[in-house]
PDB file of C-alpha atoms and ligand atoms in Angstrom:
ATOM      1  CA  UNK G   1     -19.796  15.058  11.008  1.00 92.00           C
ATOM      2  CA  UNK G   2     -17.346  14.462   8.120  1.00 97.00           C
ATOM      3  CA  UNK G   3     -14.239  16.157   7.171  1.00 98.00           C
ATOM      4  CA  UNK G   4     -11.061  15.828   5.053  1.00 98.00           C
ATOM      5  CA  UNK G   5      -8.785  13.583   6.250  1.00 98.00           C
ATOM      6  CA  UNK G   6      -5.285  13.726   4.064  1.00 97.00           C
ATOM      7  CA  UNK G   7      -3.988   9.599   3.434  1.00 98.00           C
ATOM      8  CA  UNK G   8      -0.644   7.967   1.950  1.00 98.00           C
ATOM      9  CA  UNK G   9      -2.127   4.729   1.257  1.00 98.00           C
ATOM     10  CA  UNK G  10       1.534   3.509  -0.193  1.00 98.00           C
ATOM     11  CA  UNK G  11       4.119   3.571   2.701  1.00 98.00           C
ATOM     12  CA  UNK G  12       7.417   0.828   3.190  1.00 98.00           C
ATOM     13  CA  UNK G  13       9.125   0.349   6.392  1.00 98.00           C
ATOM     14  CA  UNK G  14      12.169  -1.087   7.306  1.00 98.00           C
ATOM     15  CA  UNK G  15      10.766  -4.541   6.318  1.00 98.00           C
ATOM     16  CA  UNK G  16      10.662  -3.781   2.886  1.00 98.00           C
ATOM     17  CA  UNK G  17      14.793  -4.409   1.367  1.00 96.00           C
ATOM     18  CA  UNK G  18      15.003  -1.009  -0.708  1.00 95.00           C
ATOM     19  CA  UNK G  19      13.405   1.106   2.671  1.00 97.00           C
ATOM     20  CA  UNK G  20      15.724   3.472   4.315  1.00 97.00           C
ATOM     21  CA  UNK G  21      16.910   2.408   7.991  1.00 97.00           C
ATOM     22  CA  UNK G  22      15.296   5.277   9.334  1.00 98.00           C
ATOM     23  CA  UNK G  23      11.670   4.035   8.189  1.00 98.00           C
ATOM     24  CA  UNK G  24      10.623   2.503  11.224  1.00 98.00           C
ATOM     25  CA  UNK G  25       6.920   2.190  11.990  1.00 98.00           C
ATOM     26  CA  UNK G  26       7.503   5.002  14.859  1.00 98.00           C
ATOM     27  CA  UNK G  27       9.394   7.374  12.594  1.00 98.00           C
ATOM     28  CA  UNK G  28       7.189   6.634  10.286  1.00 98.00           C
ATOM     29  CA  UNK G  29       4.227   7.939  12.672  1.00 98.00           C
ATOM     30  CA  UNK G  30       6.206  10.530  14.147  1.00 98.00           C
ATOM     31  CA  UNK G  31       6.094  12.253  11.079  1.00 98.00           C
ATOM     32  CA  UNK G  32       3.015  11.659   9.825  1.00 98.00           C
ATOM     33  CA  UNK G  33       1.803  13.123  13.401  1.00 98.00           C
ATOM     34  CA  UNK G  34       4.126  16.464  12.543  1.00 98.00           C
ATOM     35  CA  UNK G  35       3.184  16.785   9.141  1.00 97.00           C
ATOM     36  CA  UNK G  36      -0.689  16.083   9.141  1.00 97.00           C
ATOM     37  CA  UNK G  37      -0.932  12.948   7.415  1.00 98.00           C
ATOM     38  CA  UNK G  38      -4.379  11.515   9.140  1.00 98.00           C
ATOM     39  CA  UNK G  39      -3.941   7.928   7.782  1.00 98.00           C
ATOM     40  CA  UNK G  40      -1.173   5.490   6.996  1.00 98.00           C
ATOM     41  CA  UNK G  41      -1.191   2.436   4.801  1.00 98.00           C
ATOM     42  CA  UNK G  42       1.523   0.204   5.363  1.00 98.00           C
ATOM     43  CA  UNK G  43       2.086  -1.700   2.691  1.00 98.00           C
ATOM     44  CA  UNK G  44       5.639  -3.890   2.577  1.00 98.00           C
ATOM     45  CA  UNK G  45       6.566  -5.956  -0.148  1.00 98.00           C
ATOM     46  CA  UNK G  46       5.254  -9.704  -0.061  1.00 98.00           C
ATOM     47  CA  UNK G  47       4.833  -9.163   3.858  1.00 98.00           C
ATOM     48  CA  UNK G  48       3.358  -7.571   6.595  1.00 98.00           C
ATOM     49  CA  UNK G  49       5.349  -8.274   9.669  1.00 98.00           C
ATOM     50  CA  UNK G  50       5.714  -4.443  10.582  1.00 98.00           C
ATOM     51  CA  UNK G  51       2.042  -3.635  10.913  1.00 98.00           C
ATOM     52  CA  UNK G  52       1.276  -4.294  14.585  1.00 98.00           C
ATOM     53  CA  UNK G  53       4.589  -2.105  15.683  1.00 98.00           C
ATOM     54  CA  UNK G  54       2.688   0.947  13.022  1.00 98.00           C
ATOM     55  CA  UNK G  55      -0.439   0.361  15.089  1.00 98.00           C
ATOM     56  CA  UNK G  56       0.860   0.430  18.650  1.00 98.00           C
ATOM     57  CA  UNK G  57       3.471   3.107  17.573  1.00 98.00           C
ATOM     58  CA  UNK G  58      -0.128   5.381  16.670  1.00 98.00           C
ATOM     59  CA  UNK G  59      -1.754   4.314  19.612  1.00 98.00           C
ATOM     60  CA  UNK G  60      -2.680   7.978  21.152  1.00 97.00           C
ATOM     61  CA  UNK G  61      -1.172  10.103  18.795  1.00 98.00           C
ATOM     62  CA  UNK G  62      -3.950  10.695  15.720  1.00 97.00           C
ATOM     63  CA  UNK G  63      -2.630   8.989  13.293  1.00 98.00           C
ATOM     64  CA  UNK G  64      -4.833   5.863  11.675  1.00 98.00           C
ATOM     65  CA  UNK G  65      -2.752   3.123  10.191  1.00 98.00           C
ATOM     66  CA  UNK G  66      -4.258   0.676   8.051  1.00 98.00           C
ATOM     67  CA  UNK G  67      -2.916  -2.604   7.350  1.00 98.00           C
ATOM     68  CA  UNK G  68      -1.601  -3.129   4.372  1.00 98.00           C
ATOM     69  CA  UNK G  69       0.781  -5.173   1.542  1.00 98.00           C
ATOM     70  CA  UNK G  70       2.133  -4.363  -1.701  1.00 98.00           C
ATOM     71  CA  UNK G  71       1.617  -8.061  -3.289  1.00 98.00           C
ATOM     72  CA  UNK G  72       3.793  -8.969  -6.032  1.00 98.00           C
ATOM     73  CA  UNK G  73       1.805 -11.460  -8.144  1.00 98.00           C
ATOM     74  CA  UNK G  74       2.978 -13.975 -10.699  1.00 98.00           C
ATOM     75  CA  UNK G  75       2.550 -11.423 -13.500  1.00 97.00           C
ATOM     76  CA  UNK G  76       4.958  -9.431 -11.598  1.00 97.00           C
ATOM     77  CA  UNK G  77       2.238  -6.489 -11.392  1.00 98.00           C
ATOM     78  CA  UNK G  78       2.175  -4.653  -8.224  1.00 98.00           C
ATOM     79  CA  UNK G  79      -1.270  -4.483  -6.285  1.00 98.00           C
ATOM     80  CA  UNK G  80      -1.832  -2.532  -3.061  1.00 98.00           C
ATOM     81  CA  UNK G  81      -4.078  -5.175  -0.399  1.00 99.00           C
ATOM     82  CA  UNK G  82      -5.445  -2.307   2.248  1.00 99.00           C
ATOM     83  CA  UNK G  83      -7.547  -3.845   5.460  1.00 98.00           C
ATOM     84  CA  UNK G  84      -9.793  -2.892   7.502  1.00 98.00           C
ATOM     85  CA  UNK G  85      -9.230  -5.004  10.748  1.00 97.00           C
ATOM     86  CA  UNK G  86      -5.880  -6.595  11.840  1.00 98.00           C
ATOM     87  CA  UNK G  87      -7.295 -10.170  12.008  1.00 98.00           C
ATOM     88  CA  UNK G  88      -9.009  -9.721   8.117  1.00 98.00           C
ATOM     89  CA  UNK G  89      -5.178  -8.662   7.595  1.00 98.00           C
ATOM     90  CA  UNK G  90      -3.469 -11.658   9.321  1.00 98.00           C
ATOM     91  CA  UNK G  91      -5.712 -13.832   7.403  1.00 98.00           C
ATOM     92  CA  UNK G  92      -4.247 -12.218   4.118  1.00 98.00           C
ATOM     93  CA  UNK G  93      -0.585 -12.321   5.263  1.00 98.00           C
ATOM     94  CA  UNK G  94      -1.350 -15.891   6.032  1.00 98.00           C
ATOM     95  CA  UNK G  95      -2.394 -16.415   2.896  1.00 98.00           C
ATOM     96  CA  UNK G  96       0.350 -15.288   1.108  1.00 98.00           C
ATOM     97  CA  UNK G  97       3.560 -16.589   2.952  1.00 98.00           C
ATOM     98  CA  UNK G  98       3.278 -20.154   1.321  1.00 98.00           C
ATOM     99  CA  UNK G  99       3.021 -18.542  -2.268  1.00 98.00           C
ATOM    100  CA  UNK G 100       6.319 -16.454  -1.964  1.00 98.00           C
ATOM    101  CA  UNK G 101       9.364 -17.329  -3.644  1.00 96.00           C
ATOM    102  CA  UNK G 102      11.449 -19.865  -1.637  1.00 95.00           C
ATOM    103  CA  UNK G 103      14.326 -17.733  -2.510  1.00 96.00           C
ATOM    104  CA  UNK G 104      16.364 -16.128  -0.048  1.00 97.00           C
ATOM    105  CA  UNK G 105      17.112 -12.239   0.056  1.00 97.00           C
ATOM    106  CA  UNK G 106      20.729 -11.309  -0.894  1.00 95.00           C
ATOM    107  CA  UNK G 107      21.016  -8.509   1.925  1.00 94.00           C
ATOM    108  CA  UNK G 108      24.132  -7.324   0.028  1.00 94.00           C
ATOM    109  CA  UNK G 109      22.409  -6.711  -2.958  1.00 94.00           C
ATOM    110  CA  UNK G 110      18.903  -5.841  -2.177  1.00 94.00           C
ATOM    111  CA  UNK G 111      19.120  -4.382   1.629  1.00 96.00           C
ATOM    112  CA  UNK G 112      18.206  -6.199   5.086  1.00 97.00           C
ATOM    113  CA  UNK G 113      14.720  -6.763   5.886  1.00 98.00           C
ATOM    114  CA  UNK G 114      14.114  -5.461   9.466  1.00 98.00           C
ATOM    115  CA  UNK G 115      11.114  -6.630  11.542  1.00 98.00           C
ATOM    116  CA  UNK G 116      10.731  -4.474  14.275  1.00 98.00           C
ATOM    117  CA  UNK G 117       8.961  -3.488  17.413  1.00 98.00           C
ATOM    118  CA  UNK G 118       7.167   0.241  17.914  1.00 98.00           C
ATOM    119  CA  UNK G 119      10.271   1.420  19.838  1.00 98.00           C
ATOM    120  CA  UNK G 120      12.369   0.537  16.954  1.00 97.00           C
ATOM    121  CA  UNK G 121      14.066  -2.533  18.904  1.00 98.00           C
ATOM    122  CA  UNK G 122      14.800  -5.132  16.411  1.00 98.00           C
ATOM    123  CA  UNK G 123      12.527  -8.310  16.110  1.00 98.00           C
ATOM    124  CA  UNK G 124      14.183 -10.437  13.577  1.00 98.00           C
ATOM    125  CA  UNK G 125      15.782 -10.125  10.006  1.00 98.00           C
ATOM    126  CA  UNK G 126      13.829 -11.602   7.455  1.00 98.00           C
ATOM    127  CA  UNK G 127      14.929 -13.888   5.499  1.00 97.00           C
ATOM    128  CA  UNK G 128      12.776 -14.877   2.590  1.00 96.00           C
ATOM    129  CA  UNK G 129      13.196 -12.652  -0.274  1.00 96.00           C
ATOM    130  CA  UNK G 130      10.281 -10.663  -0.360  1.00 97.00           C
ATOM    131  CA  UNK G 131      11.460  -8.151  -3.756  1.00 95.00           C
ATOM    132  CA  UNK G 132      10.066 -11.077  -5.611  1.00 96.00           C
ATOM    133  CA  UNK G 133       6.505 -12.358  -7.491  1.00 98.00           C
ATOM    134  CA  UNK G 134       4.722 -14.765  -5.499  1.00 98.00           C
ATOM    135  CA  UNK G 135       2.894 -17.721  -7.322  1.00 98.00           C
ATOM    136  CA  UNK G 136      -0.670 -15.759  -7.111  1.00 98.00           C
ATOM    137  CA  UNK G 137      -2.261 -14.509  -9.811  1.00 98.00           C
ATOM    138  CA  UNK G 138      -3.822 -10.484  -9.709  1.00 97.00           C
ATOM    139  CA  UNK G 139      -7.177 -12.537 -10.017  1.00 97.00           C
ATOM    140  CA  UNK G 140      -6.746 -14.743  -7.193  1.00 97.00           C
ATOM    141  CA  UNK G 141      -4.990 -12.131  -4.990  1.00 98.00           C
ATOM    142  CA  UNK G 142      -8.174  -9.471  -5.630  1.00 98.00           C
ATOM    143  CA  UNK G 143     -10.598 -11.637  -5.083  1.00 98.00           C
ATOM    144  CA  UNK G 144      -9.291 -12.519  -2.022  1.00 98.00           C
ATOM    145  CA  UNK G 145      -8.999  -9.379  -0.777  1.00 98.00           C
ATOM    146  CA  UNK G 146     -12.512  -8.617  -1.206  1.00 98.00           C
ATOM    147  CA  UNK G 147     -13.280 -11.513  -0.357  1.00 98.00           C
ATOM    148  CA  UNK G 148     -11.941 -10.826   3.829  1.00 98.00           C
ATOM    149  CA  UNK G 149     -13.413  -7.247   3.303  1.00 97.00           C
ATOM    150  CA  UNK G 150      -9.889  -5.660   2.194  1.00 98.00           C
ATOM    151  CA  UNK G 151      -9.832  -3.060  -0.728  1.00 98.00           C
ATOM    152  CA  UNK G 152      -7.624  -3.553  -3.776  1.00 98.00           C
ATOM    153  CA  UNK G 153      -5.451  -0.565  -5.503  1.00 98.00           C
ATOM    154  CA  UNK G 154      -3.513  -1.357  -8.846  1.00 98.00           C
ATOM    155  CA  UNK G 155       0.275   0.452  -7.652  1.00 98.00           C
ATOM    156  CA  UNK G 156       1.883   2.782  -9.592  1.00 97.00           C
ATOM    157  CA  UNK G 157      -0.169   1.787 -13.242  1.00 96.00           C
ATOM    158  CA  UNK G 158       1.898   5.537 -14.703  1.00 95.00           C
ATOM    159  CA  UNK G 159       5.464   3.452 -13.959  1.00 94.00           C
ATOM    160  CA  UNK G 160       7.326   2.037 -16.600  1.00 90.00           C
ATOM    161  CA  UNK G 161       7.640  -1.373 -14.374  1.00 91.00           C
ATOM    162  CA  UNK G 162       5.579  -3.399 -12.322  1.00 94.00           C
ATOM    163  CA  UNK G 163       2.476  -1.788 -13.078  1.00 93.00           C
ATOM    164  CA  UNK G 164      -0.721  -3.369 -14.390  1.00 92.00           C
ATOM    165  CA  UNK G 165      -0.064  -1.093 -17.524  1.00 92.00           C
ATOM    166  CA  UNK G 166       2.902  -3.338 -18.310  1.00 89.00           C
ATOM    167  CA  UNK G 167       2.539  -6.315 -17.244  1.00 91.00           C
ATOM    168  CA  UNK G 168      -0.756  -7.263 -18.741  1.00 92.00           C
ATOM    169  CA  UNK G 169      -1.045  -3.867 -21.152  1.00 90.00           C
ATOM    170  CA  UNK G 170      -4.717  -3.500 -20.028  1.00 88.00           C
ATOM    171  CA  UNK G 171      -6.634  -3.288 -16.805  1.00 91.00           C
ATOM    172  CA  UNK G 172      -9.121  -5.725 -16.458  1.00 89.00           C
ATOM    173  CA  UNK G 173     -12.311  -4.066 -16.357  1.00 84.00           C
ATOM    174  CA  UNK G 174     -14.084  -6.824 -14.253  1.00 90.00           C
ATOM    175  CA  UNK G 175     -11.186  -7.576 -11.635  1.00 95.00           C
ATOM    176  CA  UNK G 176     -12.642  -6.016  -8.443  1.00 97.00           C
ATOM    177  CA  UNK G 177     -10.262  -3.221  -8.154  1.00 98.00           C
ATOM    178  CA  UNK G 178     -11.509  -0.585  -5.914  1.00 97.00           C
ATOM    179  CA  UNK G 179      -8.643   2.381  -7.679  1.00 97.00           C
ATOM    180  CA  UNK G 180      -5.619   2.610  -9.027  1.00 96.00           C
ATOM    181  CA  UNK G 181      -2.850   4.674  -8.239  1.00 97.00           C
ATOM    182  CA  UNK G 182      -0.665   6.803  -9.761  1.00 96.00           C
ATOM    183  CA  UNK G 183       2.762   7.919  -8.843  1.00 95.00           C
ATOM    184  CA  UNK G 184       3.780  11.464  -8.204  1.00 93.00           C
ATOM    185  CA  UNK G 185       5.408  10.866 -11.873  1.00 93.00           C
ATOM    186  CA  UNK G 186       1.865  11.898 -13.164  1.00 92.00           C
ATOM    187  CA  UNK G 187       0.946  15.459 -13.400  1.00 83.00           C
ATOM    188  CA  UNK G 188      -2.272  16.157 -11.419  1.00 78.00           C
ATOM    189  CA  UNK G 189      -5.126  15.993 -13.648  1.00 85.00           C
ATOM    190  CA  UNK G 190      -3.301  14.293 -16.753  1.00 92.00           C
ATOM    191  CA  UNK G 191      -3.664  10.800 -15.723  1.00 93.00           C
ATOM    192  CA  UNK G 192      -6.802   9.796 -17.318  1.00 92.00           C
ATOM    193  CA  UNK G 193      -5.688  11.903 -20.801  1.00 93.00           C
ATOM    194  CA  UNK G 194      -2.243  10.077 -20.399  1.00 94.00           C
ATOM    195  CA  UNK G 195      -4.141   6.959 -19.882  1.00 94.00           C
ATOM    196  CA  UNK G 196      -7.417   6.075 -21.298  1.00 93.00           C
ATOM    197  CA  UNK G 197      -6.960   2.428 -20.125  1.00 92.00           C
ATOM    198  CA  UNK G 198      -7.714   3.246 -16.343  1.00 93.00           C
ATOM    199  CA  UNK G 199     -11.358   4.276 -17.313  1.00 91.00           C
ATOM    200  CA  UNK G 200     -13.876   4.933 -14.757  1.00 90.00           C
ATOM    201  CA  UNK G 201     -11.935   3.262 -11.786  1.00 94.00           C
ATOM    202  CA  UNK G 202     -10.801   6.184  -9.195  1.00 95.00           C
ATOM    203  CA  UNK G 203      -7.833   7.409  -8.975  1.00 95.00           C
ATOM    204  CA  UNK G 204      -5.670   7.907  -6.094  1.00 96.00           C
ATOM    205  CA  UNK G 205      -1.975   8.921  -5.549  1.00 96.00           C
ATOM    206  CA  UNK G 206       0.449   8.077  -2.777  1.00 96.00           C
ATOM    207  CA  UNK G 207       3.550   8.574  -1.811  1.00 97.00           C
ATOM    208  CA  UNK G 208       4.965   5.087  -3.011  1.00 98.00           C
ATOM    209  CA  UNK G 209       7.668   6.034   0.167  1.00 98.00           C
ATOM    210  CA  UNK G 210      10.962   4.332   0.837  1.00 98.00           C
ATOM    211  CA  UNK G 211      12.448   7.532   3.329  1.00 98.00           C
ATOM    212  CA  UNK G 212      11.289  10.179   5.358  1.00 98.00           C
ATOM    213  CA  UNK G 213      11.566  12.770   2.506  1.00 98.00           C
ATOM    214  CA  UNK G 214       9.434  10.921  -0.276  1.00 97.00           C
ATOM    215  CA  UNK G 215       6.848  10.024   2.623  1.00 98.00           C
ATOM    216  CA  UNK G 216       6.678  14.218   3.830  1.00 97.00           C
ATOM    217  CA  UNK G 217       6.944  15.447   0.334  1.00 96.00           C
ATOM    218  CA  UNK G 218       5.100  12.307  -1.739  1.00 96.00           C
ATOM    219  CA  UNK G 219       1.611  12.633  -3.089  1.00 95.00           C
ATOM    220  CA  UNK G 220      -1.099  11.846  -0.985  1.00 96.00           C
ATOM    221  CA  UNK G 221      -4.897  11.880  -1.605  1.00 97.00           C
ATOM    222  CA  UNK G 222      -7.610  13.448  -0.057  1.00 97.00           C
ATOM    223  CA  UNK G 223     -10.968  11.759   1.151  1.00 98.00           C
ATOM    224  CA  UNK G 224     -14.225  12.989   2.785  1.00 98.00           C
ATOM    225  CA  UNK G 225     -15.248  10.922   5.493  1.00 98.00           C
ATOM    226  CA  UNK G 226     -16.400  10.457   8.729  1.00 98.00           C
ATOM    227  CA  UNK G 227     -13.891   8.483  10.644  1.00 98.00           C
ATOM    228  CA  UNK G 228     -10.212   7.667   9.035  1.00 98.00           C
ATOM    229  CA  UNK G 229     -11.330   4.118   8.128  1.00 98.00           C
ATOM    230  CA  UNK G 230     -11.074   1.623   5.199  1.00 98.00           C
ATOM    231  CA  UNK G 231     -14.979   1.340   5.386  1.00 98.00           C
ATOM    232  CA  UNK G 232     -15.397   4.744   4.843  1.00 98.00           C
ATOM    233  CA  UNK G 233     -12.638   5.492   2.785  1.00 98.00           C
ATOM    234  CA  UNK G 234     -14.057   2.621   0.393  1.00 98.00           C
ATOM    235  CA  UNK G 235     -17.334   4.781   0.773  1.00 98.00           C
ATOM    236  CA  UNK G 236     -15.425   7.883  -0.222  1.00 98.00           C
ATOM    237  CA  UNK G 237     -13.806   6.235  -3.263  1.00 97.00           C
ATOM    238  CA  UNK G 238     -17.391   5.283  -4.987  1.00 96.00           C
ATOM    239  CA  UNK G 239     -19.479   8.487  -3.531  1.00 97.00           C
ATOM    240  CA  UNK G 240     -21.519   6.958  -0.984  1.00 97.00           C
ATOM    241  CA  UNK G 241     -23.520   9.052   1.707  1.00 96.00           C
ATOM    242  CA  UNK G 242     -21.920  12.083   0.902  1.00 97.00           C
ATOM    243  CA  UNK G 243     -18.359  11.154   0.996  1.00 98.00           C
ATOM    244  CA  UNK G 244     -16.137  11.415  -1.509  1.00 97.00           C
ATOM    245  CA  UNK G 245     -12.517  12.044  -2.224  1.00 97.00           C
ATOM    246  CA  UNK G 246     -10.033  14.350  -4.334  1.00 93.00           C
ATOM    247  CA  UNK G 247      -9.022  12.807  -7.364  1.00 77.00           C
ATOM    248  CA  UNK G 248      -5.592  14.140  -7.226  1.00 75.00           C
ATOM    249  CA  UNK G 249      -4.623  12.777 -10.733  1.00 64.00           C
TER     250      UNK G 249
HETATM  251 ZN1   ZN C 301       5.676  -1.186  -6.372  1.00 57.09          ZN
HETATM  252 ZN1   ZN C 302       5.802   0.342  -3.164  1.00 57.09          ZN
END
């Protein structure tokens, strides 16, 4: 039996510096649970400390969170790394801490970096800064994803920074990208008018969110599936077995 499950595959917590206090994983969930948002990517810069508090935080409620990361590689171009299974993910996060800036954050200017359990009791403060490019390369950083079974998402390739777009001025064709997203700066159904460089790749939107409001009022795509899963939601993005997905933009 499928049916539409509604996803924000773009969500910060209080991990990431420029995240409102109040974006704990179980506010986060909390809401999603109120407002009908079936799945939840988290996805902190550099970092995914706060996934295992999303997970047991949505234990029992309805809510699927998927592991996630917004990497920032070398080129300074923001990709979305989405897992399926928590040790696939730790493998990734792994992966990355030795290619992150040695750097340390400057709380006053960028914001703390709260790792935290799923009753919002405070872990630790993070202390590498983790608004920063790591030493990877998009092609290294996609290939490993697919590599451990993850699914790469170019971020936000509409903004004016950050983005694929303006980094590199092109999309690779042959990268491995699964989509890319577009911010809710994009009009639905201008995005591949607006730009011709995304091609054929799928389009999603999501809520990009830093506080409660942007995550309940942010874009968020919708995808045809059987179970809220990456596996299936990687099925919906390229048609497979029926599923499929809304392409919002
Ligand atoms: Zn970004
Ligand atoms: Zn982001």
């Amino acid at each position: 039996m499928m049916r539409w499950f509604r996803a924000d595959l773009h969500v910060h917590t209080v991990l990431s510096p420029c995240a409102a206090v109040e974006m704990t994983p179980r506010n986060i969930i909390r809401h999603a649970q109120a407002a009908g948002i079936d799945i939840v990517a988290i996805t902190d810069h550099n970092a995914g400390d706060n996934v295992a508090a999303a997970l047991r935080a949505a234990a029992g409620t309805g809510v699927a969170v998927l592991p996630g990361m917004e990497l920032q590689t070398r080129e300074e171009v923001h990709l979305l790394a989405l897992f399926g299974k928590m040790r696939d993910f730790m493998k990734w996060c792994g992966f990355v801490a030795p290619h992150r800036s040695p750097l340390l954050n400057d709380e006053a200017r960028f914001g703390p970096q709260f790792v935290v359990d799923e009753t919002d009791e405070l872990i630790r403060i993070e202390e590498t800064m983790l608004l920063a490019s790591t030493d990877l390369s998009l092609d290294e950083a996609v290939a490993q994803i697919n590599e451990w079974g993850g699914v790469a998402i170019a971020a936000h390739v509409d903004r004016p920074m950050f983005s694929c777009l303006t980094q590199l001025g092109f999309i690779p064709p042959d990268l491995g990208l699964a989509a890319v997203e577009v911010s809710r700066n994009t009009k639905p159904g201008t995005a591949r008018e607006k730009y011709p460089r995304i091609g054929r790749l799928p389009i999603v939107s999501s809520s990009d969110a830093h506080t409660i409001d942007d995550f309940i009022s942010g874009p968020k795509t919708m995808f045809l599936a059987e179970t809220p899963t990456l596996a299936e939601l990687r099925q919906a993005l390229t048609g497979e077995g029926g599923r499929r997905f809304r392409d919002p933009a």
